[in-house]
Structure formats: C-alpha cells, structure tokens
XYZ file of C-alpha atoms in Angstrom:
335
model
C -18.089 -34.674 8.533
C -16.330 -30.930 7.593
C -16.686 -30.087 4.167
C -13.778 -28.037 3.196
C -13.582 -25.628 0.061
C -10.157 -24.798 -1.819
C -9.178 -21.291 -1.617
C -10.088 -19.160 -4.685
C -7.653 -18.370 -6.534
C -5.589 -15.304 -7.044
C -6.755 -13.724 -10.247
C -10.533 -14.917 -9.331
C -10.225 -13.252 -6.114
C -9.068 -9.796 -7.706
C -11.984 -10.336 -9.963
C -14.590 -10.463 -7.093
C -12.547 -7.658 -5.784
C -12.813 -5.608 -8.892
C -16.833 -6.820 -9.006
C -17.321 -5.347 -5.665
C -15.877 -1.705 -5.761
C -17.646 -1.204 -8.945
C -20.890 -2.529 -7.925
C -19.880 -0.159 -4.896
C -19.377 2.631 -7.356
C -22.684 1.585 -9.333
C -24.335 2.286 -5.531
C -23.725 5.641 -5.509
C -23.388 6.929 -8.777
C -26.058 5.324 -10.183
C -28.461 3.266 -7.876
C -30.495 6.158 -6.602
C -31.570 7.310 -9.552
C -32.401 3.588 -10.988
C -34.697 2.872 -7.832
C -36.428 5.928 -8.351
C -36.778 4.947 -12.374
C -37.983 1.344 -10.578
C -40.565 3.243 -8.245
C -42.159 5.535 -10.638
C -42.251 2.111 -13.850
C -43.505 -0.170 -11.340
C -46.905 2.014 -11.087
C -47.525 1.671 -14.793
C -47.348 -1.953 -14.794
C -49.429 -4.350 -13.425
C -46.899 -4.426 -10.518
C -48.314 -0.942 -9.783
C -49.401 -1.778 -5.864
C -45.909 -2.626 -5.090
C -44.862 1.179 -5.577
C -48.488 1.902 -3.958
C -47.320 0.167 -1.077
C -43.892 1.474 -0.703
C -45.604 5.172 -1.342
C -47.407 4.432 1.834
C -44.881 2.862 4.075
C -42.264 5.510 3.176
C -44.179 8.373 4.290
C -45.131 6.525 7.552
C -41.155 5.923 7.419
C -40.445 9.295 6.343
C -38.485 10.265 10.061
C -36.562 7.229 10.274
C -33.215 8.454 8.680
C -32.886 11.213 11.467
C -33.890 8.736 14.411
C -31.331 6.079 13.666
C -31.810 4.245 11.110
C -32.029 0.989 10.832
C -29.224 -1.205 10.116
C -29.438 -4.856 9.195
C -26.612 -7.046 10.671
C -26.864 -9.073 7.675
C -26.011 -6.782 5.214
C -23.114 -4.721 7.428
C -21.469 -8.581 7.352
C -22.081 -9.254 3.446
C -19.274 -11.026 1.728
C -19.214 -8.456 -0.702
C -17.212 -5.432 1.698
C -14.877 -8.053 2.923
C -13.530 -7.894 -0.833
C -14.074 -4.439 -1.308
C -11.664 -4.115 1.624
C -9.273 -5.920 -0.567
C -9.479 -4.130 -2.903
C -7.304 -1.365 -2.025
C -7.176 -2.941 0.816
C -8.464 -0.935 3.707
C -7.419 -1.246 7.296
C -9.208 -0.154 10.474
C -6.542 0.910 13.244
C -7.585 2.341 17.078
C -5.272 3.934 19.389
C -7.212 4.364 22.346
C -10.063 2.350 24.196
C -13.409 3.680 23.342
C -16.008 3.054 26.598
C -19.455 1.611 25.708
C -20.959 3.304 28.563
C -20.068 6.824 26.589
C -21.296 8.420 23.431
C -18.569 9.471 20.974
C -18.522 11.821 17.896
C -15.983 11.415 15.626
C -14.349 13.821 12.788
C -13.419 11.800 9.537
C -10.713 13.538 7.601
C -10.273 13.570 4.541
C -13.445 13.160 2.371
C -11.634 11.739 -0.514
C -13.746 11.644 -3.912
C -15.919 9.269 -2.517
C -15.513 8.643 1.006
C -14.263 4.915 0.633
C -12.411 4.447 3.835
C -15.630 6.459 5.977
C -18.184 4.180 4.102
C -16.553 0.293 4.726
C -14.662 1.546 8.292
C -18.280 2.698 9.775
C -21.227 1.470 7.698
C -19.411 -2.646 7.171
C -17.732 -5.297 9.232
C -15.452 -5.790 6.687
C -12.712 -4.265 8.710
C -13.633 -5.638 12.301
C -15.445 -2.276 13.962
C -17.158 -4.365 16.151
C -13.975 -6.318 17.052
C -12.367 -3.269 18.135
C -14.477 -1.613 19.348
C -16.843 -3.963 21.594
C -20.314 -2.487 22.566
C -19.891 0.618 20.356
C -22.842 0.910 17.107
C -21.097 3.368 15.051
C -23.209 5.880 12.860
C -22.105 7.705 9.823
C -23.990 10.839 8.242
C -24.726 11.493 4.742
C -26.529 14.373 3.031
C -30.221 14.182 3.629
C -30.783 14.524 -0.234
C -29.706 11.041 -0.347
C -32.367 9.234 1.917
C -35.065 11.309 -0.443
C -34.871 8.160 -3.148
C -37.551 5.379 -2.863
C -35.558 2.371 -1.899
C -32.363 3.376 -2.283
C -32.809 5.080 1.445
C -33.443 1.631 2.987
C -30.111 0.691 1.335
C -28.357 3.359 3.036
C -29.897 2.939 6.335
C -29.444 -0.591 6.244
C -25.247 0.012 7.044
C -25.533 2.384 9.553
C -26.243 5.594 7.877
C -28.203 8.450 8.693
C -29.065 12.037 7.720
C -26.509 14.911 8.264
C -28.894 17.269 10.747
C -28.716 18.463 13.313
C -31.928 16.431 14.822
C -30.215 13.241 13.721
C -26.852 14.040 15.462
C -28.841 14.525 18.498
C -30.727 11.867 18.558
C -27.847 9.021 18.260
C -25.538 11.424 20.924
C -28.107 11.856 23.664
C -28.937 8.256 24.290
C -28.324 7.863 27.685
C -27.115 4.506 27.808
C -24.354 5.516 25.732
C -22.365 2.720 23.234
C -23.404 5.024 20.261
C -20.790 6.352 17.774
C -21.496 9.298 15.183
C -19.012 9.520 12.556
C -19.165 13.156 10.830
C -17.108 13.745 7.531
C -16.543 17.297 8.188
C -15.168 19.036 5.438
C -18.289 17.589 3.214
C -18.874 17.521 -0.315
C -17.099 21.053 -1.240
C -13.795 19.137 0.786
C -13.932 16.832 -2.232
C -12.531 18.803 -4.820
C -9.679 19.180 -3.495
C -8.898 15.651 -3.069
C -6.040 14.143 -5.396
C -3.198 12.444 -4.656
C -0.706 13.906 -2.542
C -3.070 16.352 -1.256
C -3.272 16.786 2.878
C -5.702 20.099 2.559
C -8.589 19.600 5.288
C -12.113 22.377 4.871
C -11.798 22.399 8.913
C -11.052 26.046 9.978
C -13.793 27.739 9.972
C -16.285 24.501 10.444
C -17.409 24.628 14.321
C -20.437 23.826 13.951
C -19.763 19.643 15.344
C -17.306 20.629 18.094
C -20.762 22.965 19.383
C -22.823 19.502 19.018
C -20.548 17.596 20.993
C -20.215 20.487 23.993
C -23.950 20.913 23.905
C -24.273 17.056 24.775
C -21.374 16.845 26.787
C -20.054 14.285 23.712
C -16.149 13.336 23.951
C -14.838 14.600 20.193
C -12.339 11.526 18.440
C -10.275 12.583 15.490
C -9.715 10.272 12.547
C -7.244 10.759 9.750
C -7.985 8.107 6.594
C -4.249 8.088 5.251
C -4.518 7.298 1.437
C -8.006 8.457 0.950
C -7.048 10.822 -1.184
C -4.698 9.073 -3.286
C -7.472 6.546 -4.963
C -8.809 9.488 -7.855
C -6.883 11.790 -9.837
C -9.299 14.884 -10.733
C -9.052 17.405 -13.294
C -6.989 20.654 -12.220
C -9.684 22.831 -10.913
C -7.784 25.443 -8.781
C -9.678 27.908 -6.612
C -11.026 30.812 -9.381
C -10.902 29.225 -12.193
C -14.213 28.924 -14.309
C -14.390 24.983 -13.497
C -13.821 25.608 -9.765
C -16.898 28.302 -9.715
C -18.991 26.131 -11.818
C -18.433 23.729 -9.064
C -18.993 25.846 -6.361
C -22.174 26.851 -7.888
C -23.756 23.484 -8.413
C -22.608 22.249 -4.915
C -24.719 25.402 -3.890
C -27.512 24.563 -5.743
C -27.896 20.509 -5.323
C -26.117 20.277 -1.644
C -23.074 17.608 -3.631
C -20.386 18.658 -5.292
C -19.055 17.231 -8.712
C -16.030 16.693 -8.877
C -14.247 15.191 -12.521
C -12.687 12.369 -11.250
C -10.582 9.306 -12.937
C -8.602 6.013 -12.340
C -8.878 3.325 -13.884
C -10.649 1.042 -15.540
C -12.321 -2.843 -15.414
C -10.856 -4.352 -17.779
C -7.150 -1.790 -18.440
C -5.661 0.519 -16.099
C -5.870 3.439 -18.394
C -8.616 5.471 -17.528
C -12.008 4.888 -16.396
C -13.621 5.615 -12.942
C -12.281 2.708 -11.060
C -10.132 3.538 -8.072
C -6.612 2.751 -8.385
C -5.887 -0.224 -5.592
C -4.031 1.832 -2.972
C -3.988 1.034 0.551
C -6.017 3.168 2.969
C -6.272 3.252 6.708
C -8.365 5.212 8.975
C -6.144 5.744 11.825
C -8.638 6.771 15.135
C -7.271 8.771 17.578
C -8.048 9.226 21.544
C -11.183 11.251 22.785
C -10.536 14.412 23.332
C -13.017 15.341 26.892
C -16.081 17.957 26.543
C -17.508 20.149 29.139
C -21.363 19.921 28.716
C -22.752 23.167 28.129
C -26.304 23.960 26.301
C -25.478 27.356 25.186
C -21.589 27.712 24.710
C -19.929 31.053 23.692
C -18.073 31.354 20.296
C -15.164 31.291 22.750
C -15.427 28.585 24.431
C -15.974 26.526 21.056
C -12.546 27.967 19.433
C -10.617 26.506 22.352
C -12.180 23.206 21.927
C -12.031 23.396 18.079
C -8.458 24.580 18.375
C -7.555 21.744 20.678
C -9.436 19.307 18.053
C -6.918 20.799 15.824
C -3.840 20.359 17.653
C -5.192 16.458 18.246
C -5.591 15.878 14.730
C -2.244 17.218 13.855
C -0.384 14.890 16.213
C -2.268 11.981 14.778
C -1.113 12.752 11.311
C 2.192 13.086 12.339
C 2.694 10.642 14.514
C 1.529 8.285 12.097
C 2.646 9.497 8.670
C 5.982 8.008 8.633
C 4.400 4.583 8.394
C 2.630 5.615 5.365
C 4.993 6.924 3.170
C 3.843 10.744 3.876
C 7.435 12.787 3.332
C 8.663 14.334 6.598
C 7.870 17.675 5.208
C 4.279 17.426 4.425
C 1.444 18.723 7.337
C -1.720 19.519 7.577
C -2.828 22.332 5.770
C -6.057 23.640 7.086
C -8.591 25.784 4.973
C-alpha cells in the first residue's frame, strides 16, 4: 500500500525556505566560532574526553582538507538545500558536455557577499550537479582559515569543500583517472566588497595564478558566470579610498576575509536585517577552454591563456544576459 503525503503548503514552504538560508547564514557567520566555544566547554565538563578525543583525531586528520576531503552523500542530498534553492531560487545551467575521463577547473564569477550560488551549485544536490554532469565529483575551495575550527571543518568537508592551496588544487587535478572538478572563486574575499546589486566588476586581471595551475597539469579551464549573485545584499558605499574601504583592505590583509557591511532583509519584515532578498540566481557554465600541459610556463604563455579565459567569459555573459534582465549596455568590467 503507497502512503501519500499532501503537499505543504505555500506559506509553510516559504517558512522552511526562510529556516534554511538563515540556518545557512548561522553556518557561516556564526557556527565556527560556536564549535570552537563547544570544543574548548566540553573539556571543563565531565564530557571533557569527547574534546580529548576529537583533539587527537583532528591532528591525525589535520591533512585531510588539502587531500580531498571527505564528502558525505548524505548530507550533499539533505532536504534542507533543496529549500534553500528555493529560496531565491537557484538554478544550475551547462552549456557544454563535461567528460568524466578529464579533470576540469573551473572559475566562479562573481563572489557575491557570500558566495550563495558557488556554495549550493558545487558543495549540494539541491540543483542536480550530478544529473548534469554524470561521473564528475565537483570540488569547491575555501580559505584554509576556515578548516582551522574543531568541528566546524568536518562540516565543510562534508559538501565537497576543500582548502584554497596550492597542494589541494593539485591533488584533486592530477588524479589520473580524471571525473574530478575544482571550482575556484577567483576574485576571493577582497572581490566581495564590491558586490551590490547591479554591479558586473570581476578582481580577474591581474589574478593568473589558476590559469598557471591548470597549464601546469594540462587541466581544461571552464568559465562560470552566477547571474544575480550579486544582487542578493546591498552593502554600505565603501568606494575605493575612502577610510571604510582601507579599513577593509587592512583587515582582509590581516585575517585572510574581508568584511564587508552587508544588509537585506529580515525574518520576520523585509526592512532590514541580514537575510538575502529572494532573487533568482543561476550559475551559467560555460565550455572548456583546452590547455597545453607545461610544468614551467612563461608569463607569456599564461597571458594568452588568461586572455583567452577572458574573452570566454565575456561571451558567456553576453550571450546569456539578455535572459536575465542585464541591460544591453552593461559588460564586464574587469579590475
């Protein structure tokens, strides 16, 4: 006999919606610093070998964020992203075959505030990765200050992601069986502050450094443009020289994240609070673009690929922009 279940209804389902982006939020704002809060209580309680335990497993651990990770299927298909997705909602589009027999390392663009689109595209099922794109595991970096929290790391690990160095890139891109996928969000952290609606500025000219990753392992390079990620925050004007800007620029120098003062909305009005407003997003992924392997290429032969990277990514966004209500005169601006 089939049990059947009546469809939630609409306001409960924007509820669970609204429940899951902030819990989402919670994650990244504030989860790290509660597990390490958890870690260090637990060992004043009589709970105290639990942390013990943990102390001792994480340093025999300690490597596994730059060989890997270690994703749990059960978590990348939680119930929870598939309403995060939504949300806003977010959609997951390809426009060219991806072989599994091949390693692939893909540019995200933009960053956005908080990297929404990167985050449930590459580190969730929500949005049918696997669907798409059959035989591919997909990898997405983060700063290594991140995996450096007791617990929280095995959170972040548990999606997909791994740490941004240079030994971790490696390691997922010269497996030679291939089927591996390294997402990169190239313009970072300092890429954030300039993200408000509207805003189509990318931190990409003078950042080489993947495009000489993927020629040194021979690694096809696949642009992605995340049309809306930007428009989710509206930040506080913080224009390039003003004393808020350097202030920035100075902690992002200091911690490796930047800070940018960021606002939406909120639970419960749609006022203000640090919600994001529920705007569609989708990560558009373009076609590989082929690499000439080459262990020690000139600073020549990297501009020409990073200029052709350029010229790909700038036919994706226009190609595509019209369906996403970009005006006709708005390009990509590159910094």
């Amino acid at each position: 006999m089939k049990v059947e279940f009546a469809p939630l209804s609409l306001p409960l389902q924007r509820r669970l919606q609204t429940a899951s982006v902030a819990q989402w939020i919670f994650s990244f704002l504030g989860l790290a610093q509660c597990c390490t809060a958890a870690f260090i209580t637990l060992f004043f309680t009589r709970f105290w070998l639990v942390s013990a335990l943990y102390a001792a497993w994480w340093l025999i651990d300690r490597e596994k964020p730059s060989k890997g990770g270690r994703r749990i299927r059960v978590l990348r298909n939680c119930i929870v992203w598939r309403y995060m997705r939504d949300y806003f909602p977010i959609t997951l589009m390809k426009t060219a075959e991806l072989d599994p027999r091949q390693n692939y390392l893909v540019g995200f663009h933009p960053h956005g505030v908080l990297a929404a689109g990167a985050f449930l595209n590459f580190c969730t099922e929500a949005s049918g990765f696997s669907t798409l794109f059959p035989g591919i595991t997909p990898h997405l970096m983060m700063l290594s200050l991140w995996f450096r929290f007791p617990f929280f790391r095995d959170y972040l690990m548990s999606g997909g992601l791994v740490a941004s160095d240079k030994e971790s890139a490696s390691y997922v891109l010269q497996k030679p069986e291939g089927g591996n996928l390294l997402a990169i969000i190239v313009g970072g952290a300092q890429e954030a502050l300039d993200a408000r609606p509207g805003s189509h500025t990318l931190l990409l000219k003078n950042r080489k450094g993947f495009v000489r990753l993927a020629i040194q392992h021979g690694t096809p390079l696949v642009p992605a443009y995340s049309f809306g990620e930007n428009d989710l925050f509206d930040q506080v004007e913080n224009p390039k020289g003003s004393w808020l800007r350097r202030i920035q620029h100075c902690l992002q120098q200091i911690m490796g994240i930047s800070l940018p003062l960021f606002h939406a909305r909120g639970i419960f009005q749609y006022s203000f609070g640090l919600m994001p407003y529920r705007r569609p997003i989708c990560t558009v992924v373009g076609k590989p673009i082929p690499v000439q392997k080459k262990q020690k290429p000139s600073e020549e032969e990297v501009d020409q690929v990073h200029q052709k990277y350029l010229n790909e990514l700038s036919n994706l966004f226009e190609k595509h922009k019209a369906k996403y209500n970009i005006p006709e005169d708005s390009h990509l601006e590159f910094i």
